[in-house]
Tab-separated table of C-alpha atoms in Angstrom:
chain	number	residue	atom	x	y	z
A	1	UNK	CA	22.261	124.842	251.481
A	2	UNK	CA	24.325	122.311	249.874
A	3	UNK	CA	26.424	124.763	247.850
A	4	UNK	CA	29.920	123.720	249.138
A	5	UNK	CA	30.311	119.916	249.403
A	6	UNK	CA	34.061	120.605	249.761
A	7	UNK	CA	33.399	122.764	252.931
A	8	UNK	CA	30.902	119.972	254.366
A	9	UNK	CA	33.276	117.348	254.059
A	10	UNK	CA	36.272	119.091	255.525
A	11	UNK	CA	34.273	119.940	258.722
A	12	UNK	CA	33.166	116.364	258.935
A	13	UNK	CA	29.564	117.091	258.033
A	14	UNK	CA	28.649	113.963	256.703
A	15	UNK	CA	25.194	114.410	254.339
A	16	UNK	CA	24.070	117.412	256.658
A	17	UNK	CA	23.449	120.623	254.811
A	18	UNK	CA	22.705	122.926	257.465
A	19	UNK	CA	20.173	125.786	255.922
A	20	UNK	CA	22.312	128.909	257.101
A	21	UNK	CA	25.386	129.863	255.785
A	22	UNK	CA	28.210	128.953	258.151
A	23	UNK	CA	32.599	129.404	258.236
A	24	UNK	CA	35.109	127.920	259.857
A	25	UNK	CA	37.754	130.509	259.798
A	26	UNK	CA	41.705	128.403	259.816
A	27	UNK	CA	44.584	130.893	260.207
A	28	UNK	CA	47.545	130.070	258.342
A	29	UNK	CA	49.869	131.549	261.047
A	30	UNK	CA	49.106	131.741	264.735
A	31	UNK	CA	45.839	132.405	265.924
A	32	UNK	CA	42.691	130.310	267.046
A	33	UNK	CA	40.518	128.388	264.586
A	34	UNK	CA	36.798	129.416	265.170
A	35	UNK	CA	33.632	128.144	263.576
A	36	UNK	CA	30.201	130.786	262.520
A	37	UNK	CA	27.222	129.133	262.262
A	38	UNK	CA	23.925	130.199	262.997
A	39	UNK	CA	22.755	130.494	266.081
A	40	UNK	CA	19.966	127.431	265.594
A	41	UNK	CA	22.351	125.041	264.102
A	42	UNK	CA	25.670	125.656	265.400
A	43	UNK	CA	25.304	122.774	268.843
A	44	UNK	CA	25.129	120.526	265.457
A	45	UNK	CA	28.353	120.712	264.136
A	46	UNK	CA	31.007	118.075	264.875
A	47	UNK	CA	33.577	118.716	267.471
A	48	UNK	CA	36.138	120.970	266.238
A	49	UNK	CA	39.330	123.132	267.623
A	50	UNK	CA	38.713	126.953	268.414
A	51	UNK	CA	36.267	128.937	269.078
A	52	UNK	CA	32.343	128.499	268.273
A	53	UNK	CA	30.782	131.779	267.342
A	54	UNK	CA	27.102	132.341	266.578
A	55	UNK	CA	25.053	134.703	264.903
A	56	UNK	CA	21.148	135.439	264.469
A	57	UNK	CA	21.085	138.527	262.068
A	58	UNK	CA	23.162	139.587	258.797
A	59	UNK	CA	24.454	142.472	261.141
A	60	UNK	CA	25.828	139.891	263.500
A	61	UNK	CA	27.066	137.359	260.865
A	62	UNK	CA	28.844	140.323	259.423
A	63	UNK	CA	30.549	141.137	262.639
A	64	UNK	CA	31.551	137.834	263.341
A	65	UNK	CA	33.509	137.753	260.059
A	66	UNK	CA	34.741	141.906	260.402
A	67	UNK	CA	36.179	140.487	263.964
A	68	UNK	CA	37.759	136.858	262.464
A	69	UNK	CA	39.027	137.684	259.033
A	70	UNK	CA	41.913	140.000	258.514
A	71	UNK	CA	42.079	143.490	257.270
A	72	UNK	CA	45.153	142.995	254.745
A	73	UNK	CA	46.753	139.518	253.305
A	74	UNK	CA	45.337	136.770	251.570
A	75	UNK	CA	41.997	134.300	252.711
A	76	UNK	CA	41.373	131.132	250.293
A	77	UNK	CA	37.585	130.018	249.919
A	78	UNK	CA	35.957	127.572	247.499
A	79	UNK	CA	36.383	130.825	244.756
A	80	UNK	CA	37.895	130.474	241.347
A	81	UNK	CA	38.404	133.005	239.295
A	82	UNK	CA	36.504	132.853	235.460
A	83	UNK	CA	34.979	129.626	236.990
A	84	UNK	CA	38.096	127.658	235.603
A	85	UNK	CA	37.453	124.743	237.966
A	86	UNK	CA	33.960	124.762	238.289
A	87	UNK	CA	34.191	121.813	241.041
A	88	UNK	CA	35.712	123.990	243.273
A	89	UNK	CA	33.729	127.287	242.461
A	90	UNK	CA	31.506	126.621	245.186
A	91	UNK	CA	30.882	129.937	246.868
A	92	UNK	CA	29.241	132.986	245.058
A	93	UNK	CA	29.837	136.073	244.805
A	94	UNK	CA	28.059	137.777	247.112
A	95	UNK	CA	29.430	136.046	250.291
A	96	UNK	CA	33.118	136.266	248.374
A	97	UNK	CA	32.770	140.334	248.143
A	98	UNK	CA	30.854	140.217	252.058
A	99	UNK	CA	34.843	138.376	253.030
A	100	UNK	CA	36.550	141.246	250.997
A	101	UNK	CA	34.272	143.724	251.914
A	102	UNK	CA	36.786	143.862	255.524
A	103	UNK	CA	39.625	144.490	253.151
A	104	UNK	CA	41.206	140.974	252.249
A	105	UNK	CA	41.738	139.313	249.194
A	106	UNK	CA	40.029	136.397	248.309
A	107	UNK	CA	41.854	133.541	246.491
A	108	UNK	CA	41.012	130.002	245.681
A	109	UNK	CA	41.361	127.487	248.267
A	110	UNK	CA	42.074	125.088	244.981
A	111	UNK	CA	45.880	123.687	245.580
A	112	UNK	CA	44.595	123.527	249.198
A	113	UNK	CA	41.705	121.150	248.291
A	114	UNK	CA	44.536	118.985	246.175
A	115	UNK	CA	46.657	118.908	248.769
A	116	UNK	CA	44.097	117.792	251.577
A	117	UNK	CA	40.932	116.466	250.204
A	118	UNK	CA	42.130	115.440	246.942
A	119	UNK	CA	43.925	112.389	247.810
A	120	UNK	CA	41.629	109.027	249.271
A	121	UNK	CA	42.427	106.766	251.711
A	122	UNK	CA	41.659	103.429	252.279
A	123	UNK	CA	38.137	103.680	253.027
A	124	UNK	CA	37.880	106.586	249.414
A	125	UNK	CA	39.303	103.656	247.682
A	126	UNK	CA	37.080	100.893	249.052
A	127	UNK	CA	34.208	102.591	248.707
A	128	UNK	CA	34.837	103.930	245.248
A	129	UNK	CA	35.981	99.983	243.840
A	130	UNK	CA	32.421	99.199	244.997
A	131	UNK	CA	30.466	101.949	243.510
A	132	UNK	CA	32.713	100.884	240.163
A	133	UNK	CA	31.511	97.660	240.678
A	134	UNK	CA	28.261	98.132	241.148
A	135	UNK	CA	27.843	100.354	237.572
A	136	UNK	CA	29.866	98.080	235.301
A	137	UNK	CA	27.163	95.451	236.581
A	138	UNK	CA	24.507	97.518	235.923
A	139	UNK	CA	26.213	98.401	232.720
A	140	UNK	CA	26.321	94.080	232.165
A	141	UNK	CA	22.458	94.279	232.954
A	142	UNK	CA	22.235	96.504	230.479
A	143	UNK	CA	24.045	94.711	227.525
A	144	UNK	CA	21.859	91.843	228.334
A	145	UNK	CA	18.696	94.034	228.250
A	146	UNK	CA	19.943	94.895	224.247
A	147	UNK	CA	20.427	91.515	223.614
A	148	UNK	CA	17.582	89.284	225.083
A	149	UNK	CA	14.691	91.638	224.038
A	150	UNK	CA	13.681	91.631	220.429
A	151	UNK	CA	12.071	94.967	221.120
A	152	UNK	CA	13.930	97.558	223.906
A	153	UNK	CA	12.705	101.020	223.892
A	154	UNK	CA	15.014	103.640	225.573
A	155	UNK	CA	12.633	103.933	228.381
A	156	UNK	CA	13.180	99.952	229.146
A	157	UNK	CA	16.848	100.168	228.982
A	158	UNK	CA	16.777	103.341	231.304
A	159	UNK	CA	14.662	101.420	233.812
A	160	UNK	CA	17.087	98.518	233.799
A	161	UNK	CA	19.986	100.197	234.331
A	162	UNK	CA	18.134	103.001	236.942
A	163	UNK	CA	17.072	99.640	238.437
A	164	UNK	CA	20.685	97.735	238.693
A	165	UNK	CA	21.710	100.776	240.122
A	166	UNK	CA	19.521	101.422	243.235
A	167	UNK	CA	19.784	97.910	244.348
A	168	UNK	CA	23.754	98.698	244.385
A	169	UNK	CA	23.173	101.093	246.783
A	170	UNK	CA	24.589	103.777	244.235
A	171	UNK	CA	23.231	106.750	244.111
A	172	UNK	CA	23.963	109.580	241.746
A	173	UNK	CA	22.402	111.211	238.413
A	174	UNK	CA	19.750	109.563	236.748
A	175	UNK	CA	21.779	107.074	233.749
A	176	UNK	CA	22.231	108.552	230.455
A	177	UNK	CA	20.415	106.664	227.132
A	178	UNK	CA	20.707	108.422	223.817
A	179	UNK	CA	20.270	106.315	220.723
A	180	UNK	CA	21.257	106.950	217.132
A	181	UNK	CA	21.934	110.674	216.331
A	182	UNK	CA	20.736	112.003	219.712
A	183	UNK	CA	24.413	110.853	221.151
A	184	UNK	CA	26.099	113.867	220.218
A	185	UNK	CA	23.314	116.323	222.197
A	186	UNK	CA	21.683	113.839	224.977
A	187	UNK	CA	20.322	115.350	228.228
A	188	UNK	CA	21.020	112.868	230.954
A	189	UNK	CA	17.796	110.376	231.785
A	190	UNK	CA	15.257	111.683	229.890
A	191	UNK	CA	15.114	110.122	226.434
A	192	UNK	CA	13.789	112.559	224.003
A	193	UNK	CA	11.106	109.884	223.085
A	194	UNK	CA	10.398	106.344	223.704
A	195	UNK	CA	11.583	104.371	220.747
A	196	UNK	CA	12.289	100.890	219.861
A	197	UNK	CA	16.081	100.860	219.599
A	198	UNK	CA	16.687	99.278	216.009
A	199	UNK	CA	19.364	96.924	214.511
A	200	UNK	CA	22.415	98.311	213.567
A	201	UNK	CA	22.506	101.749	215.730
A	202	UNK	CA	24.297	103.301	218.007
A	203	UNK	CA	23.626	103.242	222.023
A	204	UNK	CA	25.460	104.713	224.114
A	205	UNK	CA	25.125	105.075	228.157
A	206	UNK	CA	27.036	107.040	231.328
A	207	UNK	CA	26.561	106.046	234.637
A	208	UNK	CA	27.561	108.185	237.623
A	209	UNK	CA	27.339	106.907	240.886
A	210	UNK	CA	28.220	106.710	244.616
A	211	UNK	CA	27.916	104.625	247.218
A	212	UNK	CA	27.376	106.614	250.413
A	213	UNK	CA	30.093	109.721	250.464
A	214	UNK	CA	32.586	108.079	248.648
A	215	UNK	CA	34.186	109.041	245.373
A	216	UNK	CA	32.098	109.292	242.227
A	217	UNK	CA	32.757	106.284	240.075
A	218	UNK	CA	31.836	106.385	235.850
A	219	UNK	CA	30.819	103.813	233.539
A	220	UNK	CA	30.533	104.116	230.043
A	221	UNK	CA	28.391	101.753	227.608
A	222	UNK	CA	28.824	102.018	223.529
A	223	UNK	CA	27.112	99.567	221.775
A	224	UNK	CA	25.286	98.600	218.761
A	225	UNK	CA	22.838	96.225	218.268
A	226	UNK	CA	23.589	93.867	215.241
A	227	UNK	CA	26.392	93.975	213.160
A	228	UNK	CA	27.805	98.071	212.924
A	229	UNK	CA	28.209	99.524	209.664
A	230	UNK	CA	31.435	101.177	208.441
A	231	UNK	CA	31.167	104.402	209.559
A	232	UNK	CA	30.261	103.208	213.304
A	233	UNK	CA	33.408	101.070	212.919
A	234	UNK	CA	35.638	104.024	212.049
A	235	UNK	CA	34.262	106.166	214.835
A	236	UNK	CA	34.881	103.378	217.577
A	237	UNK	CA	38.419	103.049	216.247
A	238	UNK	CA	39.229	106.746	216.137
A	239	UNK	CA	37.680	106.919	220.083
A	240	UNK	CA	39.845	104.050	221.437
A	241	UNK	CA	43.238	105.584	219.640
A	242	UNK	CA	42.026	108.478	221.370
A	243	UNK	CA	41.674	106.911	224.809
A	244	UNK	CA	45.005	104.893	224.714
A	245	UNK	CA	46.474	107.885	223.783
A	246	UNK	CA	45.093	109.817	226.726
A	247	UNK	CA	46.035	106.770	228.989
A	248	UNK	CA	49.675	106.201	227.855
A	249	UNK	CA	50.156	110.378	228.185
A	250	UNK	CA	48.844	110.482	231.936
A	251	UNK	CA	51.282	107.137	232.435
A	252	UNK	CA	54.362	108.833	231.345
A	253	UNK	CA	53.491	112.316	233.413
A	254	UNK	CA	52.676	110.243	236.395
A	255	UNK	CA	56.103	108.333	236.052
A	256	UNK	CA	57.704	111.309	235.968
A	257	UNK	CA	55.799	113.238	238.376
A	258	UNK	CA	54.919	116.587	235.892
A	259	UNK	CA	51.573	118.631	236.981
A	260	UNK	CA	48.891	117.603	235.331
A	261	UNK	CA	45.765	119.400	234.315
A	262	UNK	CA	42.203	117.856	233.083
A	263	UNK	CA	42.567	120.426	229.743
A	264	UNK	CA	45.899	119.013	229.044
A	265	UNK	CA	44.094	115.071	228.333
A	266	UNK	CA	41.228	116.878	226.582
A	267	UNK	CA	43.242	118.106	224.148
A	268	UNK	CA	45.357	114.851	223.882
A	269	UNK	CA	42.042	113.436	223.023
A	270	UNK	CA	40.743	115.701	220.792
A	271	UNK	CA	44.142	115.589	218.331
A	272	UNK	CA	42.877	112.155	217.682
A	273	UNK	CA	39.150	113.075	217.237
């Protein structure tokens, strides 16, 4: 049901979210890959090696698996524990314990994902360039919005930018407005009321979109209409000492090739905020 994007696009699923749950059971060793799906969707799936096993019932899903996943060692699945990398956290608990239940152990398929999904190709690359494209315009459309109007409400500027980005062909989360105090606590799209953005406050946008089933691509917008005041000024200079800083440490761990974790840039970041 859309749970696992990971597991659709490993399978070669494309956009499909079949309504049953399904597997694809790899053995690490020898042994012969085999796919569960239900019994209604399973001529569906792309062509892939092993075996294709169906099921109808719980009772037969759960025999499937008691047959295909080992008593003893280790199976990965889209499971971290404490929900530390909630990207990958895909699968819940219940079908996690229904793997165990056959007496495995169930750890995260996480440095697997790195390893194989995580890095793009040509076509990743292409498609996210255009997607970045296609915001930062938006994001231009926007600026020119603020600037032409005399009076822009938050609703306006949300159109413009919601507008930019469907003729991109992006597609993603609705943009992000929040105006004045409401950028610290903004819920994504829906402006807490429709006001006339005044002179001399703070805007600020995100913009999240893909094109197709490429990458994600972000674009950020902070802006003021009018000349800022002092304390606006010392807030935008404390946030881009705080982004060069976050860019020149991933540089040098890059260079050098050292594992490195989102936290470790948030909290690069927040020494300077």
């Amino acid at each position: 049901r859309g749970q696992s994007p990971i597991a659709r696009r490993a399978i070669g699923l494309g956009a499909r979210d079949p309504p049953h749950r399904f597997f694809f059971w790899v053995p690490a060793g020898d042994g012969m890959p085999a796919l569960v799906a239900h019994v209604n969707e399973i001529d569906g799936f792309p062509e892939l090696p092993g075996d294709q096993l169906s099921y109808a019932s719980f009772a037969e899903l759960r025999g499937r698996l008691d047959k295909l996943v080992p008593t003893r060692g280790r199976v990965a699945m889209e499971h971290v524990e404490m929900g530390g990398a909630p990207d990958v956290a895909r699968v819940d608990w219940g079908t996690v314990s229904l793997v165990q239940s056959g007496g495995c152990d169930v750890v995260s398929s996480l440095e697997l994902v790195n390893a194989f999904l995580g890095p793009w190709g040509p076509a990743d690359a292409a498609l996210h360039a255009r997607a970045h494209r296609m915001l930062a315009l938006a994001r231009e459309l926007g600026v020119a919005h603020l600037e032409a109007e005399r009076d822009v409400t938050e609703h306006a500027l949300l159109s413009t930018l919601r507008g930019a980005c469907v003729r991109g062909g992006v597609s993603g989360p609705v943009p992000s407005v929040a105006v004045g105090d409401r950028t610290t606590s903004r819920v994504a799209g829906v402006p807490f009321e429709d006001r006339v953005i005044g002179r001399s406050t703070l805007v600020a946008v995100d913009l999240v979109g893909r094109v197709g089933e490429g990458p994600y691509a972000h674009v950020a917008l902070a802006i003021c209409r009018g000349e800022p005041g002092a304390r606006l000024r010392a807030m935008f200079a404390r946030s881009r000492t705080a982004r060069d800083r976050a860019v020149a440490s991933l540089a040098e761990r890059f260079e050098k090739g050292v594992r490195t974790l989102g936290y470790e840039i948030d909290r690069e970041i927040a020494t300077e905020l």
